[in-house]
XYZ file of C-alpha atoms in Angstrom:
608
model
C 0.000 0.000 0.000
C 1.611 3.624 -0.817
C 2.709 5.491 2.018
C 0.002 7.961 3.171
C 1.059 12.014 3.692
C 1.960 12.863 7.131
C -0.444 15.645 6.900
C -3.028 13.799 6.073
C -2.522 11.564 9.241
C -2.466 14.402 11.600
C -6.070 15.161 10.402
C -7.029 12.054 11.716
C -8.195 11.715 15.228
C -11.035 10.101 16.872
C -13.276 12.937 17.175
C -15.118 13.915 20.665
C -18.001 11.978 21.897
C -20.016 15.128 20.692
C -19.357 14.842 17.184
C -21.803 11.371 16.301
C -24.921 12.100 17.034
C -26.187 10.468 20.466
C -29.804 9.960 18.272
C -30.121 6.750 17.081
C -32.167 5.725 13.647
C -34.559 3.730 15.779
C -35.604 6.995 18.505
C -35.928 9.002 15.344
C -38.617 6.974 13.769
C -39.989 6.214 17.090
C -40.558 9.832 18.145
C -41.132 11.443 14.791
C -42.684 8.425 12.851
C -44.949 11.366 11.116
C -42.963 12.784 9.144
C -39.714 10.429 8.794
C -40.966 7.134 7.260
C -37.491 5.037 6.854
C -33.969 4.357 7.797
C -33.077 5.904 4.854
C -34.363 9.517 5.924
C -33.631 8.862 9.292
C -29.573 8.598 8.710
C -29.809 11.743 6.130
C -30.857 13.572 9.070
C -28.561 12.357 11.660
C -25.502 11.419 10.503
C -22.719 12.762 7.890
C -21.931 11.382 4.723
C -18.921 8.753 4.349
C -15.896 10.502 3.482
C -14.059 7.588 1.197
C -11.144 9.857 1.361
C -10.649 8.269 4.983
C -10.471 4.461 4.282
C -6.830 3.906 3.660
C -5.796 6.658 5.946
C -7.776 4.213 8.607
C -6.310 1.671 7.289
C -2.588 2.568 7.716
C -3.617 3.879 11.256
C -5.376 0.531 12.131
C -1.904 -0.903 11.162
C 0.481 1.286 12.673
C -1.154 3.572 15.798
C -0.022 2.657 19.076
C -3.134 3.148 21.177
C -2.607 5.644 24.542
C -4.610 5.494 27.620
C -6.156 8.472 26.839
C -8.515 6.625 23.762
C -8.735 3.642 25.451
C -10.720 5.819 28.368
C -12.648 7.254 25.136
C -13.338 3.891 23.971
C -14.471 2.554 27.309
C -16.993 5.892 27.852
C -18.200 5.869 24.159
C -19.556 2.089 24.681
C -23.084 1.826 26.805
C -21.262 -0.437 29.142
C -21.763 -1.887 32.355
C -18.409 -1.450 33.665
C -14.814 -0.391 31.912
C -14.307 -3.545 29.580
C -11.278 -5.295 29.578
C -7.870 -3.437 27.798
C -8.129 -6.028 25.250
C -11.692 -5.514 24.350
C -11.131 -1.430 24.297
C -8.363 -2.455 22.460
C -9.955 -3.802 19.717
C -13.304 -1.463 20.453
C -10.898 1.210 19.666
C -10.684 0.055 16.027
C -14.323 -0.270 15.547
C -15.181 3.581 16.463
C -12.074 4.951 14.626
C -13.752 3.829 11.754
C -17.221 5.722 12.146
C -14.859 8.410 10.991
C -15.061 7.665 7.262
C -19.029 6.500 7.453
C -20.853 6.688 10.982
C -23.072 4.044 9.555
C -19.759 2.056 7.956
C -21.418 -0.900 10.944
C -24.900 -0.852 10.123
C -25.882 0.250 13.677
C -26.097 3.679 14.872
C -22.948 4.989 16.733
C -24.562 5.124 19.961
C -25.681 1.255 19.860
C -22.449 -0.151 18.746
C -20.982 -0.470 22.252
C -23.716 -2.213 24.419
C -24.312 -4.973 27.504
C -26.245 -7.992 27.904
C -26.310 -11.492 28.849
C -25.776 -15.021 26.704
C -28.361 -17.613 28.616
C -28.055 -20.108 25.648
C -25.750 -21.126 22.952
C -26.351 -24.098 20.259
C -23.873 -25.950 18.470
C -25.196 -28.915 16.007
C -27.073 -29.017 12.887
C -29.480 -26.987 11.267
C -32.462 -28.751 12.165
C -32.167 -28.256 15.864
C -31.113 -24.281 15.131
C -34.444 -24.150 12.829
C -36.475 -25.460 15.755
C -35.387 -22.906 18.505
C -36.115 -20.534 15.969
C -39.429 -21.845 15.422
C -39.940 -21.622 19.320
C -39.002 -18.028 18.855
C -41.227 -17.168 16.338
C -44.601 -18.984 17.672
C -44.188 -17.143 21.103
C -43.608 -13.361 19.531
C -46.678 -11.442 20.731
C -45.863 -8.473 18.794
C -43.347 -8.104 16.427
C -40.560 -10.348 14.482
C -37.575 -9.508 12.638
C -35.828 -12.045 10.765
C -32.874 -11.418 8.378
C -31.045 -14.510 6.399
C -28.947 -14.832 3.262
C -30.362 -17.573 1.073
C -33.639 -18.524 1.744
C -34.026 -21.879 0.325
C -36.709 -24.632 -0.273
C -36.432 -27.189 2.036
C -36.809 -28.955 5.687
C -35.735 -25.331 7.096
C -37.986 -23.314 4.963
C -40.810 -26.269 6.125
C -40.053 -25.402 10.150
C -40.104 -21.431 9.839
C -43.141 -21.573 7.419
C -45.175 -24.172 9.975
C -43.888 -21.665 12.784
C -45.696 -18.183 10.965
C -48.754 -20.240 10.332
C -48.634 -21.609 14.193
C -47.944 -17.663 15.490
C -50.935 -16.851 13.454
C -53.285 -19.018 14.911
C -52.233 -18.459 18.145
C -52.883 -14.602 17.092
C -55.804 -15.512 16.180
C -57.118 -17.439 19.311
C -55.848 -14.009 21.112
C -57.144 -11.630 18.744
C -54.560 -9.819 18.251
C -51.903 -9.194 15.430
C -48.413 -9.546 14.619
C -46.111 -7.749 12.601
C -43.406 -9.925 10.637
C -40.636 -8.451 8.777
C -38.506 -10.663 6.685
C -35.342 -10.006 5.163
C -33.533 -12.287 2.369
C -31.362 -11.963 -0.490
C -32.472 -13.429 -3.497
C -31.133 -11.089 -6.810
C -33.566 -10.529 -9.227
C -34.130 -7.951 -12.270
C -35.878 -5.945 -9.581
C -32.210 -5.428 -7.987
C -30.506 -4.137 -10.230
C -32.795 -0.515 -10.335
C -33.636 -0.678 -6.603
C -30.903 -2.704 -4.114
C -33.855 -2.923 -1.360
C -36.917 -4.752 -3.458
C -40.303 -5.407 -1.414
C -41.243 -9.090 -2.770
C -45.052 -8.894 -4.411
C -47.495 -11.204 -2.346
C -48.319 -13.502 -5.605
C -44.227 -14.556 -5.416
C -44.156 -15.625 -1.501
C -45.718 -19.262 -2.904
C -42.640 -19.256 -5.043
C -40.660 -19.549 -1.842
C -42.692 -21.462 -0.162
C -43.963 -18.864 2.004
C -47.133 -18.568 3.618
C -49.335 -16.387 1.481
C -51.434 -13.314 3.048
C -54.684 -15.440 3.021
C -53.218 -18.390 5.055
C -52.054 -15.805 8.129
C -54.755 -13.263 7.791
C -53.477 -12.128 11.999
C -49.768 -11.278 10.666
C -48.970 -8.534 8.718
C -45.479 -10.117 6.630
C -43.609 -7.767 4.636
C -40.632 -9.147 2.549
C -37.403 -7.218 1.512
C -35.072 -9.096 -1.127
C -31.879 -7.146 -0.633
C -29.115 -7.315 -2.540
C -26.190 -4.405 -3.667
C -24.328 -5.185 -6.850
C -22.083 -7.020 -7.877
C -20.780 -8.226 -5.115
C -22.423 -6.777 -1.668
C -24.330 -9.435 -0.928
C -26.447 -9.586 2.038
C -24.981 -11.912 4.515
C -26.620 -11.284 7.304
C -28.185 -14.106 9.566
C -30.468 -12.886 12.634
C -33.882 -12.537 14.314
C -34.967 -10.247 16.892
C -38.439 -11.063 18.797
C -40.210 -8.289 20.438
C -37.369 -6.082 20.928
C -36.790 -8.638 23.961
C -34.490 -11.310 22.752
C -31.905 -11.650 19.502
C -30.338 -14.455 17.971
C -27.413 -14.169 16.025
C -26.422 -17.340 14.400
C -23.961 -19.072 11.127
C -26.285 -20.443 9.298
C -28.957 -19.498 6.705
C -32.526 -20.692 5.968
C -31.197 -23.619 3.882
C -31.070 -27.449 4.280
C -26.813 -28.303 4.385
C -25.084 -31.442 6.481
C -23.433 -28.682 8.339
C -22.091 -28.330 12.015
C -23.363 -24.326 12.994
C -23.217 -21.984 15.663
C -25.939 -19.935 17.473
C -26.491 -17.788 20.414
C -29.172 -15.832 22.268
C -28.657 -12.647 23.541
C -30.829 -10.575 25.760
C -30.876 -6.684 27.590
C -29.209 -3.795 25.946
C -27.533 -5.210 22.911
C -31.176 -6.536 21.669
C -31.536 -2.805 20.695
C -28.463 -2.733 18.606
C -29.492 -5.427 17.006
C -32.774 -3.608 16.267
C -31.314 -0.820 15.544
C -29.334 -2.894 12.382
C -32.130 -4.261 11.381
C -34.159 -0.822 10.574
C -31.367 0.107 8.990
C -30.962 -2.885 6.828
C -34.703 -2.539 5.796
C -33.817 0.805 4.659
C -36.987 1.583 3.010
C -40.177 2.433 4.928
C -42.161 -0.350 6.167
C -45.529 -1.432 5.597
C -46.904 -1.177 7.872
C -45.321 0.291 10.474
C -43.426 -1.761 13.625
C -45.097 -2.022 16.881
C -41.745 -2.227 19.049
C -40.092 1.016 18.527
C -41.199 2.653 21.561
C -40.254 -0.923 23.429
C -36.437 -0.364 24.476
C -35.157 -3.405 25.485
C -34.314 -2.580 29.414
C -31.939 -4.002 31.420
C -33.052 -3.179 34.473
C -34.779 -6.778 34.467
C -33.931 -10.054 36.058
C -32.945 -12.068 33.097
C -34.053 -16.114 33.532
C -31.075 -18.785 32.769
C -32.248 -22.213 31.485
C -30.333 -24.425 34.108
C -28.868 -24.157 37.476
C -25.695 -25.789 37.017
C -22.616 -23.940 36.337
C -20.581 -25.791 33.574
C -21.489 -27.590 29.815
C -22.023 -31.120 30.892
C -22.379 -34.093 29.077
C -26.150 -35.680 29.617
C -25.411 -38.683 31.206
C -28.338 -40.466 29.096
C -29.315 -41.729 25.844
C -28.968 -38.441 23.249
C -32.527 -38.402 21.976
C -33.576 -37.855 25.670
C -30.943 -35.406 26.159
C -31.962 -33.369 23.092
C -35.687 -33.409 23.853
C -34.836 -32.681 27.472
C -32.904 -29.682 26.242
C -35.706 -28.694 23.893
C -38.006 -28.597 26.680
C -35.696 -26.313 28.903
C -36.155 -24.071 26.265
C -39.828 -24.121 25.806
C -39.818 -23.291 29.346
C -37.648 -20.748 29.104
C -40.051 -18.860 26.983
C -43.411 -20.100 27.458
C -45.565 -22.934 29.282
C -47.357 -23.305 26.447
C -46.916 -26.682 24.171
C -44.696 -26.015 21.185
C -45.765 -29.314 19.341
C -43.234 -29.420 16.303
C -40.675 -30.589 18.904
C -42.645 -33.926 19.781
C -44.053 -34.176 16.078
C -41.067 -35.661 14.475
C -39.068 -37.985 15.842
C -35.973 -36.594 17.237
C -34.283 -39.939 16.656
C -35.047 -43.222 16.066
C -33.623 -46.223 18.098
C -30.973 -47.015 15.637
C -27.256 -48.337 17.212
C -26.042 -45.049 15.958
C -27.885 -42.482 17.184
C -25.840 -39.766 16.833
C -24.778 -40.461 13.265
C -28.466 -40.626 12.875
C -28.621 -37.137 14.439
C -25.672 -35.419 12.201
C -27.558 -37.243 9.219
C -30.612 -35.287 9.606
C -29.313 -32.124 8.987
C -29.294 -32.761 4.666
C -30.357 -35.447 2.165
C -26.936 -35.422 1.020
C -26.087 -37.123 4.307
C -28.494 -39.421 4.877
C -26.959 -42.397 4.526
C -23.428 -40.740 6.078
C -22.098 -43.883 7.722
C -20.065 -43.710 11.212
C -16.014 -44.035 10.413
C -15.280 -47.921 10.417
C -12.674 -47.604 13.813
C -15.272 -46.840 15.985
C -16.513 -49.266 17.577
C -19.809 -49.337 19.170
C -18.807 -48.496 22.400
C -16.953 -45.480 21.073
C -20.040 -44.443 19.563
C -21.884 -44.692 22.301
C -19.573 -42.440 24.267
C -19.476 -39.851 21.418
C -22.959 -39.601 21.694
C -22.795 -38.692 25.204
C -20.167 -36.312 25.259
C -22.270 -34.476 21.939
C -24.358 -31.142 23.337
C -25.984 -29.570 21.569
C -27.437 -27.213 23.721
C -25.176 -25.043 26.140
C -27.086 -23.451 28.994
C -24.854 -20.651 30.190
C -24.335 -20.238 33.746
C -26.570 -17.028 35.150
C -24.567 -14.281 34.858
C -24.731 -10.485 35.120
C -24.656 -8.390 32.025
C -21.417 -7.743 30.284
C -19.667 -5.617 27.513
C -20.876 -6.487 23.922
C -20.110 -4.759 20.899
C -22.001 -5.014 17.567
C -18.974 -5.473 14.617
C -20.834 -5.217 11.631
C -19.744 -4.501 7.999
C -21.575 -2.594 5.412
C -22.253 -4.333 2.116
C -19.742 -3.383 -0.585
C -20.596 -4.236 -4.421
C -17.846 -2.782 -6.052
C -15.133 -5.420 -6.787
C -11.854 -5.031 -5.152
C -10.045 -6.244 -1.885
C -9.751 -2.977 -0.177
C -12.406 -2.027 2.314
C -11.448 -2.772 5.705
C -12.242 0.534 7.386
C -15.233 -0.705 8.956
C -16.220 -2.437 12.503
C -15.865 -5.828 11.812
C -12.371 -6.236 9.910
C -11.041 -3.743 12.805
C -11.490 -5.835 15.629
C -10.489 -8.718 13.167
C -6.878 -6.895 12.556
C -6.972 -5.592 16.102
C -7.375 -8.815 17.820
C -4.241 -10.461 15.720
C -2.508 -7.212 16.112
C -2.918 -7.099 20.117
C -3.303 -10.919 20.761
C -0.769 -12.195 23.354
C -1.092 -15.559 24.575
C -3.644 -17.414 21.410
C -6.079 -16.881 18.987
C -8.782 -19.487 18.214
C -10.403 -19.368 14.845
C -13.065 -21.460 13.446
C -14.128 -20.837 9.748
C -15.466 -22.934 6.688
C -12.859 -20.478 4.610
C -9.577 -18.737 5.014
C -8.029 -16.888 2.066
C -8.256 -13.235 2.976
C -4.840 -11.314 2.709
C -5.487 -8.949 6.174
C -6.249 -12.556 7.579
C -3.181 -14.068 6.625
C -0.888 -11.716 7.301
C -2.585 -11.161 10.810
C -2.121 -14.885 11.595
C 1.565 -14.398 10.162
C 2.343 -11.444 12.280
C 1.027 -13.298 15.599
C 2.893 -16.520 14.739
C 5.913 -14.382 14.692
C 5.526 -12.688 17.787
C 4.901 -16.163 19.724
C 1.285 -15.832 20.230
C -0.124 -19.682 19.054
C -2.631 -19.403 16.439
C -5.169 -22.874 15.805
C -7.491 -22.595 13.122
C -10.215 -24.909 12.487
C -11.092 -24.998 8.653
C -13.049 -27.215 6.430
C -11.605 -29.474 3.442
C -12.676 -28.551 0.208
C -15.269 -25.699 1.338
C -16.209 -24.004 -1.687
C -12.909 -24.769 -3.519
C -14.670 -24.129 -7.003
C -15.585 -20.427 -5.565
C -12.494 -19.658 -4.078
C -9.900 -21.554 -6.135
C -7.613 -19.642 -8.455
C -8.843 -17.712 -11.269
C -11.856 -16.763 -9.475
C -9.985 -13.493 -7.483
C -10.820 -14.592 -3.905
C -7.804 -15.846 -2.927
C -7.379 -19.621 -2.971
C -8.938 -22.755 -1.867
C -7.738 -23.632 1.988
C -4.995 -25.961 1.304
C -3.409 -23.876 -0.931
C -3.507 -20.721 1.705
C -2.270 -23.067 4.420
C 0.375 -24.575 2.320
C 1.881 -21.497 1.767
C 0.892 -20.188 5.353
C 3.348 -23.061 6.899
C 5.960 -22.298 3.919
C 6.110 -18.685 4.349
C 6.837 -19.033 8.379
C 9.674 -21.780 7.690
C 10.814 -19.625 5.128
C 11.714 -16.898 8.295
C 14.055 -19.659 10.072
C 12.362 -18.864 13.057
C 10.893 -21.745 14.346
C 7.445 -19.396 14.210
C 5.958 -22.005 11.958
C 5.478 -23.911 15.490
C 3.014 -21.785 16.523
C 0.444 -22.482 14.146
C -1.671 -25.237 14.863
C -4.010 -26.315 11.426
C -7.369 -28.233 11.460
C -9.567 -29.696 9.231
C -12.849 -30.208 10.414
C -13.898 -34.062 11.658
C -17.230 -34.604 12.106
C -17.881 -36.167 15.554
C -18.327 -39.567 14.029
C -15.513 -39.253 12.228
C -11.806 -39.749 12.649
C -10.264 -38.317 9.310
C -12.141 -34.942 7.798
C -13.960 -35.558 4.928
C -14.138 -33.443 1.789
C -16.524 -30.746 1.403
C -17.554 -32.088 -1.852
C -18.540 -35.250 -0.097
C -21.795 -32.868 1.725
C -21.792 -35.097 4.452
C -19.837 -33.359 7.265
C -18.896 -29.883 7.055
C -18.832 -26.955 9.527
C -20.088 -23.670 8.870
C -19.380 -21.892 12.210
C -17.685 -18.591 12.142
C -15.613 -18.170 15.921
C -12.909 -16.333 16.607
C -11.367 -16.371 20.452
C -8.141 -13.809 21.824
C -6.441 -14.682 24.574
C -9.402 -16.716 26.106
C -11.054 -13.260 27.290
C -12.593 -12.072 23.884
C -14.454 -13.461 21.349
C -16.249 -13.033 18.215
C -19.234 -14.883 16.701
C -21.847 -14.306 13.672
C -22.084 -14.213 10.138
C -18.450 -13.478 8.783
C -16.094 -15.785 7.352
C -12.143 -15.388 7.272
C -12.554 -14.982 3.314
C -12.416 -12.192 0.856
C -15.955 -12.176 0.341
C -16.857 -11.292 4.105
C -13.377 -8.878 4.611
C -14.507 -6.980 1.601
C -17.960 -7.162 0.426
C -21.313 -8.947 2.084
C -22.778 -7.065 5.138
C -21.946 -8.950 8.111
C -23.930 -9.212 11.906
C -21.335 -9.963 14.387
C -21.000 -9.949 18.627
C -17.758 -9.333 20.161
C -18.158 -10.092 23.638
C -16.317 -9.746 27.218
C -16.430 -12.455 28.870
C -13.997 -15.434 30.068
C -16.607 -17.107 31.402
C -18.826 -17.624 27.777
C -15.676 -17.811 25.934
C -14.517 -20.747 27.635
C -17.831 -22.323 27.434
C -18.587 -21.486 23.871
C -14.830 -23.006 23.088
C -15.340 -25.913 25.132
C -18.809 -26.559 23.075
C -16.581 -26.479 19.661
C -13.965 -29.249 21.492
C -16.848 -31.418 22.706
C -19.666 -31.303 19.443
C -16.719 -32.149 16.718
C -13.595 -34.419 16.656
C -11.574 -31.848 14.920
C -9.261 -31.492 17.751
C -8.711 -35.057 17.892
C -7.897 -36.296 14.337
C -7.815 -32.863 12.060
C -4.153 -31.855 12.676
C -2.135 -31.190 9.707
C 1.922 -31.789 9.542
C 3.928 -28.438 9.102
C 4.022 -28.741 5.529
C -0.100 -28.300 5.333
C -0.719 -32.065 4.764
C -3.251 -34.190 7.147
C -2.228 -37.687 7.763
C -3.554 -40.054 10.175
C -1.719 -41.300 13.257
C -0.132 -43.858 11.110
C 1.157 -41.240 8.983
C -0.884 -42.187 6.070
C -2.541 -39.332 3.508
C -6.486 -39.015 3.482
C -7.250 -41.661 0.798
C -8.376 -39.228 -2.058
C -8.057 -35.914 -0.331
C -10.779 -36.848 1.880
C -12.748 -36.925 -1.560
């Protein structure tokens, strides 16, 4: 990158609290709803316009600034938190707000929401199906208002669960008289895209999507917003906030894939972030109007925790009883009443293999996914034991959270990282001292790389967990994105050796193995893959949502993600990953970016 003017660096400095407007896009359409009808007026009237002057200036200072005490007490008074966050966390919260310089919107939140509090009472780590039916446990106990956001929205078991769950809410709507408003986000390109990015999606189309159609849920008012910026912004954002009471913030999308994914609940302040990104997102007014702007999300409540023991334990049962005891806790959690899809199906049958049965649910493509031939039966059966899904947090007291979004950028070209989420990215391998934990499907980003290089050579150990294969066709050569994950970790391990260092022994490489499995197989294979996007710093802060450690999320989609501090939640959230997979167990690669089994024997085909 050319060297930026001196001058032009002195003009940079994170201005006073003053200078962003305290306002937020939500309390402007709550209080003058009148006269401004969207997001889109609201930010014209309270904030500035990016200044695209700013981004590489931010970048080089992202790079280069040695942070005083002086901004991190900025940092730590600029954030609603409960208490002064850790110095790693205002470290990396630092980043974030230096770059509302160049766009105070460059996160998708309004400035005064993007350092917030709250509380994690649950966590999931499995399959898709048992993500889809929380969510549908969500959605069928709203009593006023839903906002869901997703990617691809696709035809399917998921799309089966969320549809059965509107047409549930209604009738229960109905038996109450009373009506619900349902906003739903997705993003789908069509002609309509390329003259408006933000296209409302005509009612005769929802069939075409296997949505419920305006005469089956006459008690919810659903409004759908295909959103898409060209060429390359896609929208790849995957949420749902319920009432303005509780988020969920999760990897996957609407879509039926034999995928391992990641989801969490949050609840208090940061709800209205997350509200506050979602009006935003909409951008256009809505039709009709939400019900939940005037309903801040308080935290002056006593927030309810689904167990009382302290730790992730293993259910020391059979897992079908273990999942549908776990499924209950959280029907309790919101409601007494019955939530009958979860004792409709049959969460497993009585096969010897019940938790290959489990993991084989999640796709037709892995139905008939066998468990790997050196397990014996007794193995399985203690694999099945050890898998939880579900991860009651302890109760604990609200702590810092930031949202560390990205804005969607169409424009081709690996360039824009001056906003929220690639700064704590670059700030937590810039400032990590002891590890950094990473868990994507996809590594090939060149900030990434060089960040993991960077912390390798200052001692700090750096394990990533990757997938085989994932969406080599996509991300292979000749398609600009970087390279497929063997390739990048191949030349990872040989650029460290190259330094005669030794700093090549502080990378530790994974490929994901399913928990049945004891060599990772292929992603071509669709039978066990992992979609999760995690990244952990020093065991005190973490990040979790919708962004992957590849070009596309560094540079272009708009991206939902928590950054949270709190030892406790990251050690149970990292624990979860260790005990739902057997990546830690069989995925090591050698130094030179190979796998091999214990017997030092390649993956027969590439894992193919």
């Amino acid at each position: 990158m050319a060297a930026v003017p001196s001058e032009m660096l002195n003009r940079v400095q994170l201005p006073p609290a003053d200078n962003l407007s305290k306002e937020t896009v939500t309390s402007l359409l709550a209080s003058d709803s009148a006269t401004v009808k969207s997001a889109k007026e609201a930010t014209h009237i309270l904030f500035s316009k990016p200044l695209h002057f700013l981004r590489s200036i931010l970048n080089h200072e992202t790079a280069t600034h040695e942070i005083t005490e002086e901004e991190l007490d900025f940092a730590a008074e600029f954030g609603r938190f409960p208490y002064r966050p850790s110095k790693l966390f205002l470290k990396l919260f630092h980043n974030v707000i230096a770059t509302l310089q160049r766009d105070p919107l460059c996160g998708r939140v309004s400035p005064a929401l993007i350092g917030s509090s709250g509380v994690v009472p649950l966590t999931i780590i499995s399959t898709i199906p048992d993500i889809m039916q929380h969510y549908y446990h969500c959605i069928v106990n709203a009593k006023k208002e839903v906002l869901f956001a997703t990617n691809y929205w696709e035809k399917g078991h998921s799309v089966t669960i969320i549809g059965k769950a509107i047409r549930d809410l209604n009738k229960r709507a109905r038996d109450e008289n009373r009506q619900i408003i349902f906003k739903l986000m997705i993003d789908h390109p069509t002609k309509e895209n390329l003259a408006h990015f933000h296209s409302i999606l005509p009612h005769h189309k929802w069939s075409h999507y296997d949505i419920p159609t305006p005469d089956e849920i006459p008690n919810i008012s659903l409004e759908i917003n295909n959103y898409h910026r060209l060429i390359m912004g896609t929208f790849h954002s995957k949420f749902m906030v319920i009432d303005r009471r509780i988020a969920i913030l999760n990897s996957n999308n609407i879509q039926d894939r034999p995928n391992l994914e990641m989801m969490s609940q949050y609840e208090g302040d940061i709800v209205n972030s997350f509200y506050d990104t979602f009006l935003i997102s909409w951008w256009v007014p809505f039709d009709p109007n939400l019900v939940c702007l005037n309903d801040d999300a308080t935290t002056e409540i006593e927030f309810q925790f689904g167990v009382e023991s302290s730790k992730i334990v293993s259910f020391n049962e059979p897992l079908q009883n273990a999942v549908a005891r776990a499924r209950l806790r959280l029907q309790n959690h919101l409601d007494d009443k019955q939530t009958e899809i979860y004792f409709q199906e049959p969460l497993l049958s009585s096969q010897s293999t019940p938790l290959t049965h489990h993991l084989n649910l999640s796709a037709k493509s892995a139905r008939k996914t066998q468990p790997d031939e050196y397990l014996s039966k007794q193995n399985l059966e203690k694999l099945a034991r050890d898998f939880t899904p579900f991860i009651f947090h302890e109760p604990h007291e609200p702590f810092p959270i930031a949202l560390v979004n990205r804005l969607p950028h169409g424009a081709p070209g690996h360039s824009d990282t001056a906003n929220p989420q690639d700064a704590a990215w670059l700030g937590a391998f810039r400032y990590a001292e002891k590890s950094i934990f990473i868990q994507s499907p996809t590594l090939n980003a060149k900030p990434a790389i060089n960040g993991i290089i960077q912390a390798c050579q200052r001692g700090v150990q750096v394990i990533l967990w990757l997938d085989l294969g994932f969406n080599d066709s996509k991300e292979g050569h000749g398609t600009f994105q970087g390279g497929t994950n063997e390739h990048v970790i191949k030349k990872l391990y040989k650029t460290l050796r190259d330094e005669n260092n030794g700093a090549e022994r502080f990378l530790e490489v994974f490929w994901y193995t399913g928990k049945d499995q004891t060599r990772p197989l292929n992603f071509s294979q669709q039978k066990r893959n992992c979609h999760i996007k995690f990244m952990a710093v020093d065991g005190q802060v973490a990040i979790m949502g919708n962004g992957n450690m590849d070009s596309q999320s560094w540079f272009h989609s708009q991206e939902i993600n928590a950054m949270i501090d709190s030892p406790l939640i990251v050690k149970d959230w990292i624990d979860a990953l260790y005990q739902n997979q057997s990546t830690h167990q069989y995925g090591r690669l050698s130094l030179d970016g190979i796998w091999r089994d214990k017997q030092g024997n390649l993956n027969p085909h590439d894992g193919k």
